[in-house]
mmCIF file of C-alpha atoms in Angstrom:
data_model
loop_
_atom_site.group_PDB
_atom_site.id
_atom_site.type_symbol
_atom_site.label_atom_id
_atom_site.label_comp_id
_atom_site.label_asym_id
_atom_site.label_seq_id
_atom_site.Cartn_x
_atom_site.Cartn_y
_atom_site.Cartn_z
ATOM 1 C CA MET A 1 -0.199 0.286 -0.111
ATOM 2 C CA TRP A 2 2.219 2.401 0.718
ATOM 3 C CA LYS A 3 4.656 1.600 -2.585
ATOM 4 C CA GLU A 4 1.764 1.938 -4.408
ATOM 5 C CA LYS A 5 1.105 6.080 -2.376
ATOM 6 C CA LEU A 6 4.297 7.486 -2.673
ATOM 7 C CA GLU A 7 4.826 6.108 -6.344
ATOM 8 C CA GLU A 8 1.813 8.066 -6.290
ATOM 9 C CA ILE A 9 3.969 11.407 -5.061
ATOM 10 C CA VAL A 10 7.168 10.958 -7.381
ATOM 11 C CA LYS A 11 4.491 10.699 -10.270
ATOM 12 C CA PHE A 12 1.917 13.464 -10.017
ATOM 13 C CA GLY A 13 5.023 15.610 -8.803
ATOM 14 C CA GLU A 14 7.347 14.827 -11.591
ATOM 15 C CA SER A 15 4.353 16.134 -13.944
ATOM 16 C CA HIS A 16 3.793 19.370 -11.936
ATOM 17 C CA LEU A 17 6.994 21.030 -11.099
ATOM 18 C CA GLU A 18 6.223 24.248 -12.095
ATOM 19 C CA LEU A 19 3.202 23.791 -9.936
ATOM 20 C CA ILE A 20 5.245 22.096 -7.064
ATOM 21 C CA SER A 21 8.729 24.289 -7.351
ATOM 22 C CA TYR A 22 8.825 26.699 -4.002
ATOM 23 C CA GLU A 23 12.585 27.518 -5.929
ATOM 24 C CA ILE A 24 11.020 28.723 -9.221
ATOM 25 C CA ASN A 25 7.071 29.960 -8.022
ATOM 26 C CA SER A 26 9.493 31.692 -5.250
ATOM 27 C CA LYS A 27 12.320 33.147 -7.636
ATOM 28 C CA ASN A 28 9.276 34.693 -10.208
ATOM 29 C CA PHE A 29 8.153 36.194 -7.825
ATOM 30 C CA ILE A 30 11.115 38.322 -6.829
ATOM 31 C CA ASN A 31 11.871 38.916 -10.002
ATOM 32 C CA LYS A 32 8.061 40.273 -10.629
ATOM 33 C CA TYR A 33 8.809 43.597 -8.707
ATOM 34 C CA ASP A 34 10.913 46.315 -7.402
ATOM 35 C CA ASN A 35 9.145 46.701 -3.687
ATOM 36 C CA PHE A 36 8.322 44.641 -0.748
ATOM 37 C CA ILE A 37 6.881 44.582 2.763
ATOM 38 C CA ILE A 38 8.282 41.679 4.857
ATOM 39 C CA PHE A 39 5.832 40.307 7.384
ATOM 40 C CA GLY A 40 7.896 39.310 10.810
ATOM 41 C CA ALA A 41 10.880 41.141 11.817
ATOM 42 C CA SER A 42 12.785 38.071 13.977
ATOM 43 C CA ALA A 43 15.049 36.256 12.794
ATOM 44 C CA GLY A 44 13.022 35.074 9.526
ATOM 45 C CA GLY A 45 12.449 38.585 8.277
ATOM 46 C CA ALA A 46 16.612 39.427 8.364
ATOM 47 C CA GLU A 47 17.361 36.890 5.963
ATOM 48 C CA ILE A 48 14.966 37.839 3.445
ATOM 49 C CA LYS A 49 15.368 41.393 3.959
ATOM 50 C CA GLU A 50 19.772 40.762 3.510
ATOM 51 C CA PHE A 51 18.656 38.165 -0.109
ATOM 52 C CA LEU A 52 16.021 41.568 -0.849
ATOM 53 C CA ASP A 53 18.864 44.011 -0.413
ATOM 54 C CA LYS A 54 21.396 41.852 -2.356
ATOM 55 C CA LEU A 55 19.277 42.048 -5.436
ATOM 56 C CA GLY A 56 18.786 45.731 -5.520
ATOM 57 C CA LYS A 57 15.050 44.797 -4.212
ATOM 58 C CA LYS A 58 13.415 47.610 -1.728
ATOM 59 C CA VAL A 59 11.867 46.901 1.309
ATOM 60 C CA GLU A 60 9.235 49.507 2.983
ATOM 61 C CA TYR A 61 8.869 48.319 5.870
ATOM 62 C CA PHE A 62 8.682 45.837 8.450
ATOM 63 C CA VAL A 63 5.229 43.988 10.149
ATOM 64 C CA ASP A 64 5.066 42.203 13.339
ATOM 65 C CA ASN A 65 1.792 40.245 15.361
ATOM 66 C CA ASP A 66 3.950 42.068 18.432
ATOM 67 C CA ILE A 67 2.404 45.167 20.140
ATOM 68 C CA ASN A 68 5.692 46.154 22.016
ATOM 69 C CA LYS A 69 7.547 45.574 18.094
ATOM 70 C CA LYS A 70 5.711 48.518 16.756
ATOM 71 C CA GLY A 71 7.054 51.935 16.540
ATOM 72 C CA LYS A 72 10.713 50.338 16.519
ATOM 73 C CA GLU A 73 12.989 50.119 13.458
ATOM 74 C CA PHE A 74 14.721 46.946 12.437
ATOM 75 C CA LEU A 75 17.234 47.065 10.063
ATOM 76 C CA GLY A 76 16.369 50.286 9.747
ATOM 77 C CA LYS A 77 13.218 49.761 8.570
ATOM 78 C CA ILE A 78 10.340 50.838 10.399
ATOM 79 C CA ILE A 79 7.644 48.032 12.099
ATOM 80 C CA LYS A 80 4.538 48.513 11.478
ATOM 81 C CA HIS A 81 0.905 46.714 13.864
ATOM 82 C CA PRO A 82 -1.112 45.872 11.593
ATOM 83 C CA SER A 83 -4.288 47.428 13.423
ATOM 84 C CA GLU A 84 -2.367 50.518 12.384
ATOM 85 C CA ILE A 85 -1.972 49.363 8.145
ATOM 86 C CA LEU A 86 -5.748 50.410 5.770
ATOM 87 C CA PHE A 87 -4.307 48.599 2.714
ATOM 88 C CA PHE A 88 -0.701 47.218 1.134
ATOM 89 C CA ASP A 89 -0.001 48.447 -1.821
ATOM 90 C CA ASN A 90 3.583 46.765 -2.024
ATOM 91 C CA LYS A 91 3.743 42.702 -2.174
ATOM 92 C CA VAL A 92 4.084 41.474 0.629
ATOM 93 C CA ILE A 93 6.617 38.289 2.001
ATOM 94 C CA ILE A 94 5.403 36.546 5.047
ATOM 95 C CA ALA A 95 9.244 35.810 6.503
ATOM 96 C CA SER A 96 7.510 33.686 9.308
ATOM 97 C CA VAL A 97 6.558 29.976 10.121
ATOM 98 C CA TRP A 98 3.158 31.200 11.617
ATOM 99 C CA TRP A 99 2.571 31.369 7.826
ATOM 100 C CA THR A 100 -0.913 29.430 7.356
ATOM 101 C CA ASP A 101 -2.088 31.687 10.726
ATOM 102 C CA ILE A 102 -0.527 35.359 9.129
ATOM 103 C CA LYS A 103 -2.405 33.769 5.834
ATOM 104 C CA LYS A 104 -5.751 33.648 7.215
ATOM 105 C CA GLN A 105 -5.327 36.608 9.628
ATOM 106 C CA LEU A 106 -4.594 38.748 5.927
ATOM 107 C CA GLU A 107 -7.163 36.888 4.135
ATOM 108 C CA GLU A 108 -9.677 38.118 7.006
ATOM 109 C CA ARG A 109 -7.734 41.047 7.748
ATOM 110 C CA PHE A 110 -8.031 42.176 3.679
ATOM 111 C CA GLY A 111 -10.376 40.305 1.891
ATOM 112 C CA LEU A 112 -11.017 39.941 -1.519
ATOM 113 C CA LEU A 113 -8.565 43.149 -1.545
ATOM 114 C CA TYR A 114 -5.912 40.484 -0.513
ATOM 115 C CA LYS A 115 -7.111 37.538 -2.897
ATOM 116 C CA LEU A 116 -6.672 39.963 -5.973
ATOM 117 C CA ASP A 117 -4.545 42.925 -5.903
ATOM 118 C CA PHE A 118 -1.436 41.545 -4.144
ATOM 119 C CA ASP A 119 0.421 38.164 -4.172
ATOM 120 C CA VAL A 120 2.169 36.715 -0.995
ATOM 121 C CA SER A 121 4.897 33.892 -1.683
ATOM 122 C CA TYR A 122 5.454 32.137 1.889
ATOM 123 C CA PHE A 123 8.806 31.838 3.298
ATOM 124 C CA MET A 124 11.232 29.782 5.742
ATOM 125 C CA HIS A 125 13.674 30.861 8.480
ATOM 126 C CA ASN A 126 16.533 29.452 6.800
ATOM 127 C CA LEU A 127 15.355 30.507 2.807
ATOM 128 C CA SER A 128 16.360 33.492 1.535
ATOM 129 C CA THR A 129 19.121 32.277 -0.520
ATOM 130 C CA MET A 130 15.999 29.869 -2.425
ATOM 131 C CA GLU A 131 18.994 27.006 -2.602
ATOM 132 C CA ILE A 132 17.850 24.899 0.796
ATOM 133 C CA GLU A 133 18.216 21.156 -0.115
ATOM 134 C CA ASN A 134 14.264 19.922 1.103
ATOM 135 C CA THR A 135 12.493 22.355 -1.072
ATOM 136 C CA GLN A 136 10.267 20.780 -3.171
ATOM 137 C CA GLU A 137 11.962 19.388 -5.905
ATOM 138 C CA ARG A 138 15.134 18.323 -4.741
ATOM 139 C CA PHE A 139 12.888 17.007 -2.397
ATOM 140 C CA LEU A 140 11.287 14.734 -4.761
ATOM 141 C CA SER A 141 14.290 14.142 -6.284
ATOM 142 C CA HIS A 142 15.278 12.646 -3.335
ATOM 143 C CA LEU A 143 12.140 11.031 -2.352
ATOM 144 C CA LYS A 144 12.581 8.601 -5.901
ATOM 145 C CA LEU A 145 16.167 8.365 -4.703
ATOM 146 C CA ASN A 146 15.820 6.431 -1.998
ATOM 147 C CA LEU A 147 11.874 5.171 -2.487
ATOM 148 C CA ASN A 148 12.849 2.585 -1.270
ATOM 149 C CA ASN A 149 14.686 3.317 1.886
ATOM 150 C CA TYR A 150 11.756 4.908 3.103
ATOM 151 C CA LEU A 151 9.235 2.045 2.568
ATOM 152 C CA GLN A 152 11.490 0.344 5.101
ATOM 153 C CA ILE A 153 10.740 3.155 7.823
ATOM 154 C CA PHE A 154 6.604 2.610 7.706
ATOM 155 C CA ASP A 155 7.430 -1.430 8.413
ATOM 156 C CA LEU A 156 10.100 -0.267 11.542
ATOM 157 C CA LEU A 157 7.376 1.918 12.821
ATOM 158 C CA GLU A 158 5.458 0.586 15.913
ATOM 159 C CA ASP A 159 1.489 1.467 15.043
ATOM 160 C CA ASP A 160 -0.501 2.682 12.341
ATOM 161 C CA ALA A 161 -0.720 6.936 13.825
ATOM 162 C CA SER A 162 2.642 6.973 12.698
ATOM 163 C CA ARG A 163 2.415 5.495 9.637
ATOM 164 C CA VAL A 164 0.202 7.312 8.155
ATOM 165 C CA LEU A 165 2.055 10.723 10.087
ATOM 166 C CA TYR A 166 5.269 9.305 8.271
ATOM 167 C CA PHE A 167 3.956 9.652 5.190
ATOM 168 C CA ARG A 168 1.796 13.233 5.748
ATOM 169 C CA VAL A 169 4.808 14.352 6.323
ATOM 170 C CA LEU A 170 6.113 13.119 3.118
ATOM 171 C CA LYS A 171 4.219 13.636 1.006
ATOM 172 C CA GLY A 172 3.654 17.176 2.644
ATOM 173 C CA ARG A 173 7.300 18.259 2.462
ATOM 174 C CA VAL A 174 6.414 17.466 -2.067
ATOM 175 C CA PHE A 175 2.839 19.718 -1.728
ATOM 176 C CA TYR A 176 4.134 22.010 0.691
ATOM 177 C CA GLY A 177 2.013 25.185 0.821
ATOM 178 C CA LYS A 178 0.162 24.707 -2.604
ATOM 179 C CA ASN A 179 -3.496 23.835 -0.205
ATOM 180 C CA LEU A 180 -5.744 22.866 -3.368
ATOM 181 C CA ILE A 181 -3.312 19.814 -3.381
ATOM 182 C CA TRP A 182 -2.610 19.180 -0.131
ATOM 183 C CA PRO A 183 -3.384 21.197 3.489
ATOM 184 C CA PRO A 184 -0.705 22.737 5.197
ATOM 185 C CA MET A 185 2.024 19.944 7.490
ATOM 186 C CA PRO A 186 0.019 17.804 9.823
ATOM 187 C CA LYS A 187 0.448 18.794 13.766
ATOM 188 C CA VAL A 188 -0.020 16.418 17.058
ATOM 189 C CA GLU A 189 -1.442 17.927 19.390
ATOM 190 C CA TYR A 190 0.665 16.721 22.739
ATOM 191 C CA ASN A 191 3.887 19.030 23.084
ATOM 192 C CA GLN A 192 6.983 18.150 20.847
ATOM 193 C CA TYR A 193 8.665 16.448 23.650
ATOM 194 C CA PHE A 194 6.031 14.718 25.998
ATOM 195 C CA HIS A 195 4.518 11.618 23.231
ATOM 196 C CA PRO A 196 2.441 9.593 25.237
ATOM 197 C CA LYS A 197 4.554 6.942 25.098
ATOM 198 C CA VAL A 198 8.198 8.401 24.945
ATOM 199 C CA LYS A 199 8.113 11.177 27.846
ATOM 200 C CA PRO A 200 9.883 12.974 31.099
ATOM 201 C CA GLU A 201 9.151 11.110 33.906
ATOM 202 C CA ASP A 202 10.414 10.809 37.523
ATOM 203 C CA ASN A 203 13.782 9.776 38.590
ATOM 204 C CA ASP A 204 15.213 10.127 34.563
ATOM 205 C CA ILE A 205 18.761 11.544 34.117
ATOM 206 C CA ILE A 206 17.614 13.015 30.770
ATOM 207 C CA VAL A 207 19.712 15.019 28.028
ATOM 208 C CA ASP A 208 18.746 18.068 26.843
ATOM 209 C CA ALA A 209 20.010 18.854 23.458
ATOM 210 C CA GLY A 210 20.354 21.306 22.298
ATOM 211 C CA ALA A 211 18.792 22.988 25.053
ATOM 212 C CA TYR A 212 18.363 27.351 24.151
ATOM 213 C CA ILE A 213 17.558 29.038 26.441
ATOM 214 C CA GLY A 214 15.509 25.966 28.473
ATOM 215 C CA ASP A 215 12.193 26.567 26.807
ATOM 216 C CA THR A 216 12.058 22.047 27.488
ATOM 217 C CA ILE A 217 13.706 22.831 30.840
ATOM 218 C CA GLU A 218 10.730 25.049 31.709
ATOM 219 C CA GLU A 219 8.560 22.581 30.150
ATOM 220 C CA ILE A 220 9.207 19.554 32.786
ATOM 221 C CA ILE A 221 9.513 21.433 35.469
ATOM 222 C CA LYS A 222 5.625 22.865 34.550
ATOM 223 C CA GLN A 223 4.842 19.166 34.750
ATOM 224 C CA ASN A 224 5.899 18.944 38.397
ATOM 225 C CA ILE A 225 8.206 16.092 36.513
ATOM 226 C CA ASN A 226 10.196 14.527 39.732
ATOM 227 C CA TYR A 227 13.477 13.853 37.582
ATOM 228 C CA LYS A 228 16.390 13.082 38.901
ATOM 229 C CA LYS A 229 19.097 15.192 36.924
ATOM 230 C CA ILE A 230 19.214 17.382 34.302
ATOM 231 C CA TYR A 231 22.142 18.012 31.526
ATOM 232 C CA ALA A 232 21.534 20.132 29.276
ATOM 233 C CA PHE A 233 23.993 21.378 26.028
ATOM 234 C CA GLU A 234 24.127 24.226 24.279
ATOM 235 C CA PRO A 235 26.673 25.919 22.658
ATOM 236 C CA ASP A 236 25.596 28.905 21.411
ATOM 237 C CA ASN A 237 27.297 31.706 23.234
ATOM 238 C CA GLN A 238 23.809 34.146 24.210
ATOM 239 C CA ASN A 239 21.921 31.307 24.618
ATOM 240 C CA TYR A 240 24.421 29.364 27.156
ATOM 241 C CA SER A 241 24.155 33.088 29.188
ATOM 242 C CA LYS A 242 20.375 33.407 29.170
ATOM 243 C CA LEU A 243 20.039 29.002 29.953
ATOM 244 C CA ILE A 244 22.259 29.802 32.434
ATOM 245 C CA GLU A 245 19.884 31.908 33.973
ATOM 246 C CA ASN A 246 16.735 30.636 34.074
ATOM 247 C CA THR A 247 17.458 27.412 35.121
ATOM 248 C CA LYS A 248 19.579 28.240 38.033
ATOM 249 C CA LYS A 249 16.645 28.760 40.140
ATOM 250 C CA TYR A 250 16.237 24.896 39.558
ATOM 251 C CA ASP A 251 17.526 21.750 41.787
ATOM 252 C CA ASN A 252 20.106 19.205 39.077
ATOM 253 C CA ILE A 253 20.256 21.341 36.029
ATOM 254 C CA PHE A 254 23.743 20.423 34.789
ATOM 255 C CA CYS A 255 24.678 23.251 31.569
ATOM 256 C CA ASN A 256 26.740 22.769 30.210
ATOM 257 C CA LYS A 257 28.493 25.188 26.692
ATOM 258 C CA PHE A 258 29.516 21.489 24.500
ATOM 259 C CA GLY A 259 27.508 21.230 21.174
ATOM 260 C CA LEU A 260 27.413 16.843 20.225
ATOM 261 C CA TRP A 261 29.338 15.367 17.863
ATOM 262 C CA LYS A 262 30.432 11.661 17.200
ATOM 263 C CA GLN A 263 33.677 12.390 18.721
ATOM 264 C CA SER A 264 35.695 15.047 21.206
ATOM 265 C CA ASP A 265 36.833 18.062 18.207
ATOM 266 C CA LYS A 266 36.313 22.499 17.615
ATOM 267 C CA LEU A 267 34.067 23.617 14.740
ATOM 268 C CA HIS A 268 32.886 26.182 13.092
ATOM 269 C CA PHE A 269 29.664 27.237 14.455
ATOM 270 C CA ILE A 270 27.365 29.541 13.541
ATOM 271 C CA ALA A 271 25.715 31.532 16.132
ATOM 272 C CA ASP A 272 22.742 34.384 16.214
ATOM 273 C CA GLY A 273 21.032 33.795 19.474
ATOM 274 C CA THR A 274 18.406 32.004 18.164
ATOM 275 C CA ARG A 275 17.600 28.114 17.514
ATOM 276 C CA GLY A 276 19.226 28.519 14.319
ATOM 277 C CA SER A 277 22.173 28.180 15.926
ATOM 278 C CA THR A 278 23.984 25.451 13.152
ATOM 279 C CA ILE A 279 27.657 23.831 12.610
ATOM 280 C CA THR A 280 28.598 24.321 9.366
ATOM 281 C CA ASP A 281 31.486 23.461 7.060
ATOM 282 C CA SER A 282 32.835 26.970 6.271
ATOM 283 C CA PHE A 283 35.518 28.380 8.177
ATOM 284 C CA ASN A 284 33.876 32.487 6.276
ATOM 285 C CA GLU A 285 30.151 32.015 7.977
ATOM 286 C CA ALA A 286 31.913 30.633 11.170
ATOM 287 C CA ASN A 287 30.772 33.619 13.879
ATOM 288 C CA GLN A 288 32.012 31.529 16.676
ATOM 289 C CA THR A 289 34.511 27.912 17.259
ATOM 290 C CA ILE A 290 32.839 25.437 19.719
ATOM 291 C CA ASP A 291 33.397 22.500 21.790
ATOM 292 C CA VAL A 292 32.207 19.234 20.813
ATOM 293 C CA ILE A 293 32.064 15.984 22.241
ATOM 294 C CA SER A 294 30.348 13.234 22.793
ATOM 295 C CA LEU A 295 27.945 11.739 25.280
ATOM 296 C CA ASP A 296 29.746 8.411 25.652
ATOM 297 C CA GLU A 297 33.333 9.992 27.066
ATOM 298 C CA PHE A 298 30.581 12.774 28.072
ATOM 299 C CA PHE A 299 28.989 9.704 30.793
ATOM 300 C CA LYS A 300 32.107 7.740 30.914
ATOM 301 C CA ASP A 301 32.613 8.029 34.844
ATOM 302 C CA LYS A 302 28.383 9.308 35.559
ATOM 303 C CA GLU A 303 25.467 7.613 35.937
ATOM 304 C CA LYS A 304 23.819 6.640 32.637
ATOM 305 C CA PRO A 305 20.730 8.888 31.001
ATOM 306 C CA THR A 306 17.657 7.175 30.789
ATOM 307 C CA LEU A 307 16.185 9.904 27.869
ATOM 308 C CA ILE A 308 18.112 11.936 25.595
ATOM 309 C CA LYS A 309 16.168 14.593 23.542
ATOM 310 C CA MET A 310 17.907 15.822 20.461
ATOM 311 C CA ASP A 311 17.595 18.960 18.099
ATOM 312 C CA ILE A 312 20.432 20.261 17.110
ATOM 313 C CA GLU A 313 20.426 21.473 13.794
ATOM 314 C CA GLY A 314 21.705 18.515 11.932
ATOM 315 C CA ALA A 315 23.999 17.078 13.463
ATOM 316 C CA GLU A 316 22.086 14.496 15.111
ATOM 317 C CA LEU A 317 23.156 11.789 12.754
ATOM 318 C CA GLU A 318 26.733 12.189 14.375
ATOM 319 C CA ALA A 319 25.587 12.688 17.759
ATOM 320 C CA LEU A 320 24.075 9.662 17.666
ATOM 321 C CA TYR A 321 27.079 7.925 16.465
ATOM 322 C CA GLY A 322 28.577 9.340 19.723
ATOM 323 C CA THR A 323 26.021 7.866 21.409
ATOM 324 C CA LYS A 324 26.361 4.615 19.759
ATOM 325 C CA GLU A 325 27.890 2.759 23.719
ATOM 326 C CA ILE A 326 25.067 4.404 25.718
ATOM 327 C CA ILE A 327 22.205 3.479 23.594
ATOM 328 C CA THR A 328 23.125 0.133 23.197
ATOM 329 C CA LYS A 329 23.687 -1.008 25.993
ATOM 330 C CA TYR A 330 21.942 0.661 28.866
ATOM 331 C CA LYS A 331 18.456 1.637 25.855
ATOM 332 C CA PRO A 332 17.403 5.552 27.275
ATOM 333 C CA LYS A 333 14.255 6.862 25.749
ATOM 334 C CA LEU A 334 15.258 8.862 22.764
ATOM 335 C CA GLN A 335 13.347 11.991 21.244
ATOM 336 C CA ILE A 336 15.516 12.932 17.979
ATOM 337 C CA CYS A 337 14.642 15.409 15.644
ATOM 338 C CA ILE A 338 14.980 13.981 12.112
ATOM 339 C CA TYR A 339 13.314 17.004 10.000
ATOM 340 C CA HIS A 340 16.864 18.861 9.139
ATOM 341 C CA LYS A 341 18.067 16.751 6.392
ATOM 342 C CA PRO A 342 16.010 14.292 4.027
ATOM 343 C CA GLU A 343 18.618 11.361 5.110
ATOM 344 C CA HIS A 344 17.945 11.982 8.794
ATOM 345 C CA LEU A 345 14.043 11.091 8.404
ATOM 346 C CA TRP A 346 15.190 7.384 6.778
ATOM 347 C CA LYS A 347 18.772 7.259 8.217
ATOM 348 C CA ILE A 348 18.118 7.812 11.684
ATOM 349 C CA PRO A 349 14.836 5.634 12.318
ATOM 350 C CA ILE A 350 17.224 2.577 10.233
ATOM 351 C CA LEU A 351 19.976 3.176 12.446
ATOM 352 C CA LEU A 352 18.443 3.016 15.654
ATOM 353 C CA LYS A 353 16.712 0.103 15.078
ATOM 354 C CA ASP A 354 19.764 -1.334 13.589
ATOM 355 C CA TRP A 355 21.570 -0.939 16.925
ATOM 356 C CA VAL A 356 18.234 -1.553 19.220
ATOM 357 C CA LYS A 357 16.221 -4.025 17.851
ATOM 358 C CA GLU A 358 13.574 -3.604 21.065
ATOM 359 C CA TYR A 359 13.286 -0.194 20.416
ATOM 360 C CA LYS A 360 9.635 0.639 19.664
ATOM 361 C CA LEU A 361 9.465 3.875 17.193
ATOM 362 C CA TYR A 362 6.952 6.280 16.630
ATOM 363 C CA ILE A 363 6.720 10.087 15.041
ATOM 364 C CA GLY A 364 5.736 13.305 16.106
ATOM 365 C CA HIS A 365 5.438 15.953 13.333
ATOM 366 C CA HIS A 366 4.833 19.821 15.407
ATOM 367 C CA ARG A 367 4.879 22.640 13.323
ATOM 368 C CA PHE A 368 2.831 23.378 10.190
ATOM 369 C CA ASP A 369 6.334 24.013 7.894
ATOM 370 C CA PHE A 370 9.111 20.886 7.635
ATOM 371 C CA GLY A 371 9.982 21.836 10.780
ATOM 372 C CA ASP A 372 10.087 19.778 14.128
ATOM 373 C CA THR A 373 9.234 16.465 13.077
ATOM 374 C CA VAL A 374 10.510 14.305 16.253
ATOM 375 C CA LEU A 375 11.201 10.396 16.281
ATOM 376 C CA TYR A 376 10.493 8.676 19.798
ATOM 377 C CA ALA A 377 11.845 5.278 20.797
ATOM 378 C CA LYS A 378 11.836 3.966 23.200
ATOM 379 C CA VAL A 379 12.181 -0.300 23.821
#
């Protein structure tokens, strides 16, 4: 059944490339106009403005729903609140992962004027180069090339809910933003790191890899979970300082300014004080050098973790290789993000099931775009 369904996606996608191509449609939109308004005065908006500046395009101003930003400047442009705008006389780029909500907001506010008089191009964070590897056309190619690998995952997943969700995630990556063909990406209702079967529990020793500023830790505290210890890992300088400040009032939380990797090393890092800080191979792009360590080495003389969460911007596979001894010997619960690189959607489930046959694997997806697809594992 799943083989026929995936083949149908590939067949339809290949025959409608102009329709599904995020890259083609976005470039056409940008090339067609000279003046733009950016909805979203944050990291995504900054990337879009930088991209438009390079093309010689003009940004009139930013729009943001945060009332506290109203009247302030962002990158030399004024920030307006939607409530003070009567109509848009320029083209709008929604630079936010919450584009579905903003699109609905604009439709309701501006009615037919919105539908008839200006276009909207939907951008995610980190899409300003329009060359990321998981745009629709490239993902379609990747899906076709690795069809048998993807098909394996349906057999490895524990329940039908995960299989259906996994299929919808794959289909959503091909038809993302094309609501007449496919609705927004599926989003489950439970909190990202509180899967009904794989979640923090009393007496857990928890690894929070990609701790950011402590948001997951705050949720654990809020849920009144009597954890034993939490080891938080966050290499971004700015995020780490906030992490220390936000968690110092809690007991048995140990913050570590390491990135996770397959071995100890020093690596180039793009630090921007957001969730998107990431390891890079490019010396020119890097603005920080970080120390990385493997969890096997870190826990060599410590009590081993019982739950490992990883959201480390594409370094998950390397970090898992550095956790092989812990995983194969102690079989901790796992919550691993698999959305940063297309191949992680199949490589990571296959790897973990190969290491620990007893693992039961589940899939969750927690945003309306490509982000926050999580693989959960538990014996």
